[in-house]
Structure formats: C-alpha cells, structure tokens
Short mmCIF file of C-alpha atoms in Angstrom, two decimals:
data_model
loop_
_atom_site.label_atom_id
_atom_site.label_comp_id
_atom_site.label_asym_id
_atom_site.label_seq_id
_atom_site.Cartn_x
_atom_site.Cartn_y
_atom_site.Cartn_z
CA MET B 1 77.90 98.79 74.96
CA SER B 2 78.04 102.44 75.78
CA ASN B 3 79.99 105.27 74.22
CA PRO B 4 82.20 107.58 76.29
CA PRO B 5 80.23 109.70 78.73
CA HIS B 6 78.85 113.06 77.56
CA ASP B 7 79.89 115.10 80.54
CA PRO B 8 81.93 118.28 81.03
CA GLY B 9 84.81 116.31 82.51
CA PHE B 10 85.39 114.25 79.37
CA ILE B 11 88.16 115.74 77.22
CA THR B 12 87.29 116.22 73.57
CA ALA B 13 89.01 117.61 70.52
CA ASP B 14 88.10 120.82 68.75
CA SER B 15 87.71 119.45 65.23
CA PRO B 16 85.64 116.73 63.55
CA ALA B 17 86.99 113.24 62.88
CA ARG B 18 88.62 112.53 59.54
CA ALA B 19 86.13 109.82 58.66
CA GLY B 20 86.12 110.70 54.99
CA ILE B 21 89.86 110.62 54.46
CA PRO B 22 90.94 107.44 52.64
CA PRO B 23 94.07 105.55 53.62
CA THR B 24 97.27 106.52 51.86
CA THR B 25 98.53 103.89 49.43
CA THR B 26 101.93 103.81 47.85
CA GLN B 27 104.47 101.41 46.42
CA GLY B 28 107.34 102.73 48.50
CA PRO B 29 109.13 105.80 49.75
CA SER B 30 109.32 107.48 46.36
CA ASN B 31 108.76 111.05 47.53
CA GLN B 32 110.79 111.39 50.70
CA GLN B 33 111.63 115.06 50.23
CA SER B 34 108.05 116.27 50.38
CA MET B 35 107.05 113.61 52.86
CA TRP B 36 109.56 114.28 55.61
CA GLU B 37 110.22 118.00 55.49
CA ASP B 38 108.31 120.32 57.76
CA SER B 39 106.42 123.29 56.48
CA GLU B 40 106.85 126.71 58.08
CA ALA B 41 103.65 126.26 60.04
CA SER B 42 104.16 122.58 60.83
CA GLU B 43 104.85 123.20 64.52
CA ALA B 44 101.06 123.04 64.88
CA SER B 45 101.19 119.37 63.93
CA TYR B 46 103.34 118.66 66.99
CA PHE B 47 100.59 119.96 69.24
CA PRO B 48 97.40 118.84 67.49
CA ARG B 49 95.10 119.04 70.50
CA ALA B 50 96.06 122.63 71.14
CA THR B 51 95.55 123.65 67.50
CA GLY B 52 92.32 121.86 66.72
CA ALA B 53 93.80 118.92 64.84
CA VAL B 54 92.17 115.51 64.87
CA LEU B 55 91.90 113.54 68.08
CA PRO B 56 91.28 109.84 67.29
CA GLN B 57 88.05 108.20 68.36
CA PRO B 58 88.16 105.75 71.27
CA ASN B 59 85.73 102.91 71.92
CA MET B 60 84.96 102.16 68.27
CA SER B 61 83.57 98.68 67.86
CA GLY B 62 81.48 96.50 65.61
CA VAL B 63 79.44 95.26 68.55
CA GLN B 64 75.69 95.91 68.55
CA GLY B 65 75.65 97.06 64.95
CA THR B 66 78.21 99.81 65.39
CA SER B 67 80.92 99.76 62.74
CA SER B 68 84.24 101.56 62.60
CA LEU B 69 85.09 100.43 59.08
CA PRO B 70 86.37 103.08 56.68
CA VAL B 71 84.00 104.90 54.38
CA LYS B 72 84.32 103.59 50.84
CA ASN B 73 86.15 105.69 48.32
CA ASP B 74 86.07 105.37 44.56
CA ASP B 75 89.81 105.81 44.18
CA VAL B 76 91.21 103.89 47.12
CA LYS B 77 89.54 100.68 48.27
CA PRO B 78 90.28 98.81 51.50
CA VAL B 79 92.21 95.59 51.18
CA GLY B 80 89.74 93.73 53.35
CA GLN B 81 86.26 92.87 52.11
CA VAL B 82 83.54 94.31 54.34
CA SER B 83 80.50 92.15 54.95
CA HIS B 84 77.24 93.46 53.52
CA ASP B 85 75.49 93.25 56.87
CA VAL B 86 77.66 96.03 58.32
CA ASN B 87 75.82 99.33 58.45
CA GLN B 88 78.29 101.95 57.23
CA SER B 89 75.97 104.80 58.18
CA SER B 90 76.13 103.74 61.81
CA LEU B 91 79.72 104.98 62.22
CA THR B 92 79.36 106.82 65.50
CA ALA B 93 81.88 107.62 68.18
CA VAL B 94 82.65 110.36 70.59
CA GLN B 95 86.03 112.00 70.30
CA GLY B 96 88.22 112.05 73.35
CA SER B 97 90.60 110.06 75.46
CA TYR B 98 89.99 108.25 78.69
CA ALA B 99 93.74 108.49 79.31
CA LEU B 100 93.58 112.30 79.52
CA ASN B 101 90.56 112.03 81.77
CA ASP B 102 92.47 109.90 84.29
CA HIS B 103 94.65 111.92 86.67
CA SER B 104 96.17 108.98 88.53
CA SER B 105 99.78 109.65 89.48
CA GLU B 106 100.82 106.00 89.92
CA ARG B 107 103.47 104.70 87.52
CA THR B 108 103.67 100.99 86.75
CA ASN B 109 106.00 101.21 83.74
CA LEU B 110 109.21 101.62 85.71
CA GLY B 111 112.70 100.63 84.60
CA ASN B 112 116.28 101.83 84.43
CA THR B 113 116.50 102.57 80.72
CA GLY B 114 119.04 105.37 81.16
CA ILE B 115 121.40 103.18 83.18
CA VAL B 116 121.14 100.28 80.75
CA MET B 117 121.79 102.51 77.75
CA ALA B 118 124.76 104.15 79.45
CA LEU B 119 126.22 100.71 80.11
CA LEU B 120 125.60 99.51 76.56
CA SER B 121 127.47 102.57 75.26
CA GLU B 122 130.69 101.18 76.73
CA LEU B 123 129.93 97.47 76.86
CA TRP B 124 131.21 96.52 73.41
CA ILE B 125 134.82 96.58 74.63
CA VAL B 126 133.90 94.37 77.61
CA ASN B 127 132.14 91.95 75.25
CA LEU B 128 135.25 91.75 73.08
CA PHE B 129 137.61 90.94 75.94
CA PHE B 130 135.22 88.50 77.63
CA ILE B 131 134.54 86.39 74.53
CA LEU B 132 138.06 86.39 73.07
CA GLY B 133 139.72 86.19 76.48
CA GLY B 134 137.45 83.37 77.63
CA THR B 135 138.05 81.49 74.38
CA TRP B 136 141.84 81.84 74.76
CA ILE B 137 141.79 80.66 78.39
CA LYS B 138 139.59 77.66 77.59
CA THR B 139 141.53 76.65 74.48
CA PHE B 140 145.14 77.27 75.48
CA TYR B 141 145.37 77.70 79.26
CA LEU B 142 142.95 74.85 80.07
CA GLY B 143 143.72 72.87 76.94
CA LYS B 144 145.67 70.14 78.70
CA LEU B 145 142.81 69.42 81.10
CA GLN B 146 140.55 68.90 78.08
CA GLU B 147 143.13 66.80 76.22
CA TYR B 148 143.51 69.09 73.25
CA ASP B 149 145.86 67.70 70.62
CA ASP B 150 148.59 69.78 68.94
CA TYR B 151 150.01 66.93 66.84
CA ASN B 152 147.04 65.66 64.83
CA LEU B 153 144.72 67.64 62.59
CA TRP B 154 142.12 64.89 62.51
CA ASN B 155 141.13 61.82 64.44
CA THR B 156 138.08 59.59 64.83
CA SER B 157 136.37 61.84 67.38
CA CYS B 158 136.22 64.67 64.82
CA TYR B 159 133.40 62.87 63.03
CA TRP B 160 130.95 63.31 65.91
CA LYS B 161 132.44 66.62 67.01
CA MET B 162 131.84 68.27 63.63
CA GLY B 163 128.28 68.93 64.77
CA LEU B 164 129.63 71.26 67.43
CA LEU B 165 130.82 73.62 64.68
CA LEU B 166 127.37 74.06 63.11
CA PRO B 167 126.41 77.11 65.25
CA LEU B 168 129.51 78.98 64.02
CA PRO B 169 127.63 81.24 61.52
CA TYR B 170 125.21 82.30 64.27
CA THR B 171 127.93 82.91 66.86
CA LEU B 172 130.04 84.93 64.40
CA ILE B 173 127.05 87.18 63.65
CA CYS B 174 126.37 87.64 67.37
CA PHE B 175 130.06 88.30 68.04
CA PHE B 176 130.20 91.17 65.56
CA GLY B 177 126.93 92.56 66.92
CA LEU B 178 128.30 92.49 70.46
CA THR B 179 131.70 93.99 69.64
CA LEU B 180 130.60 96.86 67.40
CA PRO B 181 129.55 100.07 69.20
CA PHE B 182 125.92 100.04 70.27
CA ARG B 183 123.62 102.82 69.10
CA THR B 184 122.68 104.61 72.32
CA PRO B 185 121.83 108.25 73.19
CA LYS B 186 125.53 108.87 73.84
CA PHE B 187 126.21 108.67 70.11
CA LEU B 188 123.08 110.56 68.98
CA THR B 189 123.01 114.30 68.39
CA TYR B 190 120.19 116.22 66.75
CA GLU B 191 121.47 119.78 66.93
CA GLY B 192 120.62 121.74 63.81
CA ILE B 193 118.28 119.04 62.46
CA LYS B 194 114.79 120.25 61.67
CA LYS B 195 111.94 118.19 63.09
CA ARG B 196 109.79 116.31 60.65
CA ARG B 197 106.05 116.65 60.91
CA VAL B 198 104.30 114.19 63.22
CA ASP B 199 100.55 114.31 63.70
CA ASN B 200 99.98 111.20 65.81
CA LEU B 201 102.06 108.61 67.65
CA TYR B 202 99.77 105.69 68.46
CA ILE B 203 100.93 103.45 71.30
CA LEU B 204 98.87 100.39 70.42
CA THR B 205 98.49 97.37 72.69
CA VAL B 206 97.17 94.43 70.65
CA THR B 207 95.39 91.65 72.50
CA LYS B 208 92.81 88.98 71.85
CA GLY B 209 91.09 90.37 74.93
CA ASP B 210 90.44 87.24 76.96
CA ASN B 211 93.23 88.05 79.44
CA ARG B 212 91.46 90.87 81.22
CA GLU B 213 94.19 91.31 83.83
CA ALA B 214 96.90 91.79 81.17
CA VAL B 215 94.78 94.33 79.28
CA TYR B 216 94.27 96.55 82.30
CA ARG B 217 97.86 96.08 83.38
CA ALA B 218 99.02 97.46 80.01
CA TRP B 219 96.46 100.28 80.05
CA ASN B 220 97.37 101.37 83.58
CA ALA B 221 101.05 101.37 82.64
CA HIS B 222 100.57 103.52 79.54
CA LYS B 223 97.61 105.83 80.09
CA HIS B 224 99.75 108.63 81.52
CA LEU B 225 101.95 108.66 78.40
CA GLU B 226 99.43 110.87 76.58
CA ARG B 227 100.51 113.67 78.90
CA LEU B 228 104.14 113.41 77.81
CA HIS B 229 103.47 114.86 74.36
CA PRO B 230 100.30 116.05 72.59
CA ALA B 231 100.87 113.73 69.60
CA ILE B 232 100.72 110.55 71.72
CA ARG B 233 97.55 108.42 71.74
CA VAL B 234 97.29 105.29 73.89
CA HIS B 235 94.99 102.65 72.39
CA VAL B 236 94.04 99.04 73.08
CA LEU B 237 92.98 96.80 70.18
CA THR B 238 90.83 93.71 70.83
CA ASP B 239 88.70 91.22 68.92
CA GLU B 240 84.98 90.73 69.43
CA PRO B 241 83.41 89.86 71.77
CA TYR B 242 86.00 91.39 74.11
CA PHE B 243 85.54 95.08 74.84
CA PHE B 244 86.64 97.15 77.82
CA GLU B 245 84.74 100.12 79.15
CA GLY B 246 86.58 103.16 80.45
CA ILE B 247 89.68 102.80 78.28
CA ASN B 248 90.56 103.77 74.69
CA CYS B 249 89.45 100.38 73.38
CA TYR B 250 89.04 99.60 69.68
CA THR B 251 87.32 96.29 68.95
CA CYS B 252 87.61 94.50 65.61
CA PRO B 253 84.16 93.21 64.61
CA LYS B 254 83.61 89.58 63.62
CA SER B 255 82.05 90.77 60.37
CA PHE B 256 85.36 92.20 59.14
CA HIS B 257 87.20 90.03 56.62
CA ALA B 258 90.72 90.79 55.47
CA GLY B 259 91.43 88.24 52.76
CA ASN B 260 94.42 86.26 54.02
CA SER B 261 95.06 87.55 57.53
CA LYS B 262 93.72 86.00 60.72
CA TYR B 263 93.87 86.64 64.44
CA LYS B 264 96.27 89.45 65.35
CA ALA B 265 97.04 90.43 61.74
CA ARG B 266 93.33 90.66 60.92
CA ALA B 267 92.72 92.99 63.86
CA LEU B 268 95.71 95.13 62.85
CA GLU B 269 94.40 95.39 59.31
CA TRP B 270 91.00 96.52 60.58
CA TYR B 271 92.69 99.09 62.82
CA ARG B 272 94.85 100.35 59.95
CA GLN B 273 91.82 100.89 57.73
CA THR B 274 89.81 102.42 60.57
CA MET B 275 92.47 104.94 61.62
CA ARG B 276 93.34 106.00 58.03
CA PHE B 277 97.02 106.58 58.63
CA THR B 278 98.91 109.21 56.71
CA GLU B 279 102.66 109.60 56.30
CA PHE B 280 102.58 111.90 59.33
CA ASP B 281 101.31 109.13 61.65
CA TRP B 282 103.36 106.56 63.54
CA VAL B 283 102.25 103.35 65.27
CA LEU B 284 104.11 101.61 68.09
CA HIS B 285 102.92 97.99 68.17
CA LEU B 286 102.96 96.29 71.58
CA ASP B 287 101.76 92.88 72.73
CA GLU B 288 99.33 92.67 75.64
CA GLU B 289 102.10 91.89 78.13
CA SER B 290 104.40 94.65 76.80
CA VAL B 291 105.13 97.80 78.79
CA ILE B 292 107.20 100.80 77.73
CA ASP B 293 108.59 103.46 80.08
CA ASP B 294 108.72 107.25 79.76
CA GLU B 295 112.41 107.40 78.85
CA SER B 296 111.91 104.96 75.97
CA VAL B 297 108.92 106.95 74.69
CA LYS B 298 111.16 110.02 74.67
CA ARG B 299 113.67 108.11 72.52
CA ILE B 300 110.87 107.08 70.19
CA LEU B 301 109.80 110.70 69.78
CA GLU B 302 113.39 111.62 68.94
CA PHE B 303 113.45 108.81 66.39
CA VAL B 304 110.28 109.95 64.60
CA PHE B 305 111.27 113.63 64.74
CA TYR B 306 114.89 113.39 63.61
CA GLU B 307 115.72 110.00 62.07
CA LYS B 308 114.40 111.03 58.68
CA GLU B 309 116.09 108.30 56.67
CA TYR B 310 114.24 105.50 58.48
CA HIS B 311 110.61 104.45 58.03
CA TYR B 312 110.33 101.94 60.88
CA GLY B 313 112.42 100.85 63.82
CA GLN B 314 112.81 98.64 66.87
CA GLY B 315 114.62 98.62 70.18
CA ILE B 316 115.46 96.10 72.89
CA ILE B 317 112.89 93.81 74.49
CA PHE B 318 113.39 92.60 78.06
CA TYR B 319 111.35 89.84 79.71
CA ASN B 320 111.39 91.12 83.28
CA GLN B 321 108.06 92.94 83.47
CA TYR B 322 105.82 90.37 85.14
CA LYS B 323 106.67 87.32 87.29
CA TYR B 324 110.34 87.71 86.54
CA TRP B 325 112.33 84.67 87.74
CA SER B 326 109.10 82.94 88.80
CA ASN B 327 110.28 80.09 86.57
CA TRP B 328 114.06 79.89 86.31
CA ILE B 329 114.14 77.84 83.11
CA PHE B 330 111.91 80.12 81.04
CA THR B 331 113.59 83.24 82.42
CA VAL B 332 117.01 81.95 81.37
CA ALA B 333 115.67 80.72 78.03
CA ASP B 334 114.42 84.21 77.19
CA ALA B 335 117.73 85.73 78.30
CA LEU B 336 119.07 84.43 74.98
CA ARG B 337 116.48 86.57 73.21
CA VAL B 338 117.78 89.62 75.05
CA GLY B 339 121.28 88.63 73.96
CA ASP B 340 119.93 88.40 70.41
CA ASP B 341 118.60 91.95 70.62
CA VAL B 342 121.92 93.41 71.76
CA SER B 343 123.90 91.38 69.20
CA ARG B 344 122.19 90.21 66.01
CA PHE B 345 119.40 92.76 65.96
CA GLN B 346 121.69 95.56 67.09
CA LEU B 347 123.85 94.73 64.05
CA GLN B 348 120.78 94.73 61.82
CA TYR B 349 119.22 98.01 62.94
CA THR B 350 122.41 99.96 63.63
CA TYR B 351 124.52 98.95 60.65
CA PHE B 352 122.49 97.09 57.97
CA HIS B 353 119.20 99.03 58.20
CA ARG B 354 117.51 96.07 56.52
CA PRO B 355 115.56 93.26 58.27
CA VAL B 356 118.22 90.66 57.49
CA PHE B 357 117.30 88.67 60.61
CA GLY B 358 113.60 89.52 60.67
CA ALA B 359 111.64 91.59 63.18
CA HIS B 360 109.72 91.31 66.44
CA GLY B 361 105.97 91.81 66.55
CA SER B 362 106.29 93.90 69.70
CA PHE B 363 108.23 97.17 69.91
CA LEU B 364 107.66 97.60 66.19
CA LEU B 365 107.43 101.30 65.32
CA ASN B 366 105.96 101.90 61.85
CA ASN B 367 105.29 105.02 59.84
CA GLY B 368 101.79 105.24 58.40
CA LEU B 369 103.24 105.19 54.89
CA VAL B 370 104.76 101.76 55.58
CA GLU B 371 101.54 100.41 57.11
CA ASN B 372 99.49 101.47 54.10
CA ALA B 373 102.00 100.23 51.55
CA ILE B 374 102.43 96.77 53.10
CA THR B 375 99.11 96.33 54.99
CA TRP B 376 98.56 93.50 57.46
CA ASP B 377 96.71 91.25 55.02
CA LEU B 378 99.64 88.82 55.00
CA GLY B 379 98.37 85.36 55.92
CA SER B 380 101.38 84.22 57.97
CA LEU B 381 101.87 82.82 61.47
CA THR B 382 104.74 85.30 61.85
CA GLU B 383 103.14 88.38 60.35
CA ASP B 384 105.80 90.63 61.87
CA TYR B 385 108.62 88.88 59.99
CA GLN B 386 106.65 88.86 56.74
CA PHE B 387 105.77 92.53 57.19
CA ALA B 388 109.47 93.39 57.55
CA MET B 389 110.45 91.38 54.48
CA LYS B 390 107.80 93.09 52.34
CA ALA B 391 108.93 96.47 53.66
CA TRP B 392 112.46 95.60 52.54
CA ASP B 393 111.16 94.67 49.08
CA ARG B 394 109.45 98.08 48.83
CA GLY B 395 112.66 99.94 49.71
CA PHE B 396 111.81 101.01 53.27
CA ARG B 397 114.71 101.32 55.74
CA CYS B 398 114.77 100.48 59.43
CA GLY B 399 116.70 101.99 62.32
CA LYS B 400 117.62 101.34 65.94
CA ILE B 401 115.60 102.94 68.73
CA ALA B 402 117.56 103.55 71.92
CA GLY B 403 114.77 102.34 74.18
CA ILE B 404 113.45 99.28 76.01
CA VAL B 405 110.11 97.47 76.07
CA ARG B 406 109.49 95.00 78.89
CA GLU B 407 107.48 91.80 78.51
CA GLN B 408 107.06 88.51 80.34
CA SER B 409 108.33 84.99 79.70
CA PRO B 410 105.92 82.07 79.16
CA LEU B 411 104.50 80.85 82.44
CA ASP B 412 104.26 77.13 81.63
CA LEU B 413 105.85 74.49 79.42
CA ILE B 414 102.91 74.23 77.02
CA GLY B 415 102.95 77.97 76.41
CA PHE B 416 106.72 77.87 75.88
CA MET B 417 106.48 75.05 73.34
CA LYS B 418 103.56 76.61 71.46
CA GLN B 419 105.37 79.94 71.24
CA ARG B 420 108.56 78.42 69.82
CA ARG B 421 106.59 76.16 67.47
CA ARG B 422 104.66 79.12 66.02
CA TRP B 423 107.89 81.04 65.42
CA TYR B 424 109.66 78.14 63.78
CA VAL B 425 106.78 77.03 61.54
CA GLY B 426 105.88 80.61 60.62
CA ILE B 427 109.44 81.55 59.64
CA ARG B 428 109.97 78.28 57.79
CA ARG B 429 106.86 78.85 55.65
CA LEU B 430 107.79 82.35 54.50
CA PRO B 431 108.65 82.42 50.79
CA ASN B 432 111.79 84.56 51.10
CA PHE B 433 115.29 83.04 51.04
CA LEU B 434 116.62 84.51 54.28
CA PRO B 435 113.80 83.23 56.55
CA LYS B 436 114.30 79.73 55.13
CA LEU B 437 118.04 80.04 55.69
CA TRP B 438 117.64 81.06 59.34
CA SER B 439 115.08 78.31 59.98
CA PHE B 440 117.59 75.86 58.45
CA PHE B 441 120.28 77.01 60.88
CA TRP B 442 117.73 76.76 63.68
CA SER B 443 117.20 73.14 62.64
CA LEU B 444 120.94 72.52 62.67
CA GLY B 445 120.85 73.35 66.36
CA ILE B 446 119.28 69.93 66.89
CA VAL B 447 122.26 68.25 65.24
CA SER B 448 124.61 70.32 67.37
CA LEU B 449 122.70 69.32 70.51
CA PHE B 450 122.96 65.63 69.62
CA SER B 451 126.66 66.05 68.84
CA THR B 452 127.23 67.59 72.27
CA ILE B 453 125.48 64.71 74.01
CA ALA B 454 127.35 62.19 71.87
CA SER B 455 130.71 63.85 72.56
CA ILE B 456 130.16 63.67 76.30
CA GLY B 457 129.11 60.01 76.19
CA LEU B 458 131.69 58.79 73.70
CA GLY B 459 134.46 60.76 75.40
CA PHE B 460 134.31 58.37 78.35
CA LYS B 461 134.58 55.29 76.13
CA PHE B 462 137.08 56.51 73.52
CA ASN B 463 140.06 58.48 74.77
CA TYR B 464 140.62 60.68 71.72
CA GLY B 465 141.96 64.18 72.01
CA THR B 466 140.48 67.15 70.15
CA PRO B 467 142.68 68.84 67.51
CA ARG B 468 143.54 72.33 68.70
CA TRP B 469 142.08 74.06 65.62
CA MET B 470 138.71 72.37 66.15
CA ALA B 471 138.85 73.05 69.88
CA LEU B 472 139.40 76.75 69.21
CA LEU B 473 136.23 76.99 67.10
CA ILE B 474 134.18 74.89 69.52
CA ASP B 475 135.29 77.01 72.47
CA PHE B 476 134.50 80.20 70.55
CA ASN B 477 130.94 78.93 70.00
CA PHE B 478 130.68 77.93 73.65
CA MET B 479 131.85 81.30 74.99
CA ASN B 480 129.46 83.20 72.74
CA PHE B 481 126.45 81.16 73.82
CA VAL B 482 127.33 81.36 77.49
CA TYR B 483 127.92 85.09 77.27
CA LEU B 484 124.60 85.75 75.49
CA TYR B 485 122.70 84.07 78.33
CA LEU B 486 124.72 85.74 81.08
CA LEU B 487 124.49 89.17 79.47
CA GLY B 488 120.73 88.82 78.96
CA VAL B 489 120.14 88.03 82.63
CA PHE B 490 122.57 90.68 83.85
CA LEU B 491 120.97 93.48 81.81
CA GLN B 492 117.46 92.53 82.91
CA ASP B 493 118.49 92.35 86.56
CA LEU B 494 120.17 95.74 86.27
CA ASP B 495 117.07 97.21 84.65
CA LYS B 496 114.88 95.70 87.35
CA GLY B 497 117.01 97.16 90.12
CA VAL B 498 117.92 93.78 91.60
CA ASN B 499 120.25 93.73 94.60
CA PRO B 500 123.89 93.52 93.33
CA PHE B 501 124.61 90.47 95.50
CA LEU B 502 121.61 88.67 94.00
CA ILE B 503 122.81 89.61 90.50
CA LEU B 504 126.16 87.96 91.24
CA LEU B 505 124.40 84.91 92.65
CA ARG B 506 122.27 84.52 89.53
CA ILE B 507 125.32 84.35 87.23
CA PRO B 508 126.29 80.76 88.19
CA VAL B 509 122.60 79.81 88.33
CA THR B 510 122.19 81.06 84.76
CA PHE B 511 125.29 79.17 83.66
CA VAL B 512 123.78 75.88 84.88
CA VAL B 513 120.16 76.45 83.89
CA GLN B 514 121.06 77.53 80.35
CA PHE B 515 121.88 73.92 79.44
CA ILE B 516 118.34 72.89 80.42
CA ALA B 517 116.98 75.80 78.41
CA VAL B 518 118.98 74.71 75.35
CA ILE B 519 117.51 71.22 75.58
CA LEU B 520 113.98 72.63 75.80
CA GLU B 521 114.60 74.83 72.76
CA GLY B 522 115.81 71.74 70.90
CA CYS B 523 112.75 69.76 71.96
CA ALA B 524 110.53 72.53 70.62
CA VAL B 525 112.14 72.21 67.18
CA ILE B 526 111.87 68.39 67.29
CA ASN B 527 108.19 68.77 68.16
CA ASN B 528 107.80 71.06 65.14
CA TYR B 529 109.21 68.43 62.82
CA LYS B 530 106.91 65.83 64.34
CA ALA B 531 103.90 68.09 63.80
CA ILE B 532 104.96 68.77 60.19
CA ALA B 533 105.38 65.05 59.53
CA ILE B 534 101.90 64.29 60.90
CA ALA B 535 100.39 67.10 58.82
#
C-alpha cells in the first residue's frame, strides 16, 4: 500500500497532526457552558485549513505493519485492547485530502431537499384531514357496505377481530407525529445566536469494503462537499483487507480488538480512537449506500453551529438513491420506513428530544463528546439503537435535522429478510425496557396479520356485522397504515423528480403492493422466532 503522493499538487495542512492528544472522556454533558460557547478568537476554528489548524490524515491503515492506533496515555486509556504485535512507532501518514485534490464538477448527490422540506412545513394539516376524513368516510359513509352494526356492542366475530386493534398504540404515535408541525427550515431562525465552535465535521461512510462499486459511488457523491465549508472532511472507513487508493480511506486493522464490539461497531471504535475527537468535532455516520446532498449538509452545519442544546441528531432517510422501483415490493416496504421518519421519529426528535423509539445507524450526527462518553464498544447487533439508549442514560439530548439522506432498498428477498431479522433480534436483545416493548409490539403485528386473514376468511362463512365502535378503531388503524405507505412513496417520488403523472399512477400500485409488503414483514418476524427457537 502506498501513502498519498508527495507532489506539489497534493493539498496539505500547515500544522502537524494531533497524534499525541488523547481522546476526551466524560460521563455526560456536565460543562455545557464552557463547551459550547465560542471564544473571541474562535472564528479561526470555523476555517481551520486557512488558519493552520489540524487537517486529519487520510489513508491510515493497519496493513503492512502500519498502525493508526492512538498513542498510549497514562491518564486516558483506549477502551479497545491493542495487540502487542502492532508497532506504535510506525504511525505514519501524510496530511491532506484527496477530495480537495479532485476538481471534478460532476454532482451525483442530487435531490429536491428544499421542495420536500417546504411541503413538509405545511403537510401536517393535510395529514390530519386525510387520516380523520378517510376514517370517517370508511366508518360512517361506507359503513353499510361493510355491515357495521349500530345495535350490538359485541358479537362472536369480535373475538377474532380483536387482533386488528393491536396496532393501535403504533398508529396513535404515528398519527400525532404526522399531525404536529414538522421541524423544517421555515420554523428555524438563528438571528442573534452566536455560533458555537466547530473544528471538524467528518462525513464518514462506513463499509465493510467488499462492495467496491458502492464505496466509489459514495466517495464520488461526497468528495466535493469538502469545498462547501473548511471544517468538512469526507472519509471512508473500511475493514482489512479492503483499502482504496486515491480516496480518504481509513482501514481498521485486523489486529485491533475492542472488547465487545464486532464488525461495523468495531471499525467505528477504532476510528473514534484514531481520530481523537474533542467536543469541537462532529461525525456524520453514513452507510455505504447512503448519499447526502449539499442542501442537507448546509442544514447540518446550521444544526452544529446553532442548536446548542442538542448533542446529536438525525434527519429523514429516503430509499430512492439507487435502483429505485427496480423491485416494487421492497420499494413499497421501505416506504413505511420513510413514513416512520416523518411520523414517529419526527415526534421523537422535534418534541421529545430523547431516543424513545431508538435511532438509525445512518444519518446519525454525533458530537465528539458523545462519541467519547459512550464509545462504540457495545456488543450489539443494533449498535445504533444501543448507542442512543446509552446517550439517553448519560443525559445527552437529540434534535431534528432538516435534511435528507438517500439510501437504497434491499435488492433481493434474502437481503430483505436478513436485514429485518438483524433489526428485530438486535432490538429484542437490548437490556432496556423500551426496546423490549417496541419489539413486543412488533411481534404483535403477526397476531394482527393472522387476525386480518382470519376475518376475511370467516367473514364469508359467518355473516356477523362489526360493532361500530370497533369498526372505528380498525378503520383508524387501516387509514394510518395506508397513508404511511402512500406518503413515503409520494415524498420519495417528489424528491426524485418523477413525472407527476407517474407519481399519480404509483399511488394505486402502492396501495395494492403494500399488502404483499406487510406479509413479507410478518414472515421476517416469524423467521426470527424460528431462528430463536432453533438456537
């Protein structure tokens, strides 16, 4: 492996690397006043390359005896245990950025973030009328066609229809998230607020490294972002033996051990220790298929500069970046996740400021203080959720970022099932109460699915009507679920710039395909239970 080229065209910083600075450790945000306030001369920290501040070191790897592990310190020790065969004295790297050395003008991170955010600013009122209006029409206007009963509060059919009420807690949460004003740039003003000091904003794409095409697709989409603001650094994090020449690639060596963490979390822990974050650093975590656009990066910068009461944040994730609608079922299935982001997670980040419903591993913006306090030595299949829960325990607060990250849906059934299985098992195994509660409600979805199938079949054999009170709740659940899928597809199509006639055509397609997607989601949970039983 070779280091960056030593030629006049390679851009370097003016100051030495901070290799001797240990990572900051803390138990929580106990000293916010001194941490967040700018000094009189802190404007220099906004433009570190122009003032001689530190430029991080690309192409650090443990391959061929080269180590990027932190120098040991008597006061602060790394969480991970470094193997004895790693030569600490061989820490060598050339400062600079391949992103700044690339003058390509092509942009592959396109989207309509401004349009989507403008729509979301006003959409809460539309959501309210659609869900409540649709529920009223289905329950009262079309009630006779569905044989709703106004004279009996209970009959035999209620026994198998009770399962249709199980999603009610979820749909109520989503309803309030959809009908409360969304936190968009329209409602944000920063006049008179002093910027807080920011030294570095790392845009970090984390990947195993075996998908070479995805790695370069992410790098090509993000490399120009370093020109948007001097604090931005675009990095790619891989595991050995995968390393990519010509990009700002950091490779976690096989010799690095981090106690409990494996895979992605292990690489993140190595990166955290290597970069030695301070409270003036921020890290935007992205998966290998994730792409963020310029407008969203601008919103992130506003968040880190002005949202001083929050220590980490997230925004919306779309699944329209790559091979969008190449598989209708998976595209519609992930539309529910978009609906989740603009309902449940919008409620969490805009109003609760606590990870009540968890967190995504992508589009996770963390302050260096949070990273060092929690670390990534977590030992969970869903390290993002566990990270958020530990941050909550330490008193850190989260906020909503008015931006969008775009990803891709699974491309085959096996990938879809494995993804859902990892989420379910990982959340279920977390020790906290709330993750176990949400996994329990996820499990109840199977009962609700069986109740739906049973109601359809038994309805032909037994001619029982549905009491109006039960029908009202069932229809409310139905309208919420349908709307989450339709809204998810509509927003992604709008962001993608799809022809308006095609958007209208996809609405009935989504309505039909969503029932197939629901069955697949249920099968994924059933498969999880089968795997647990075998284990």
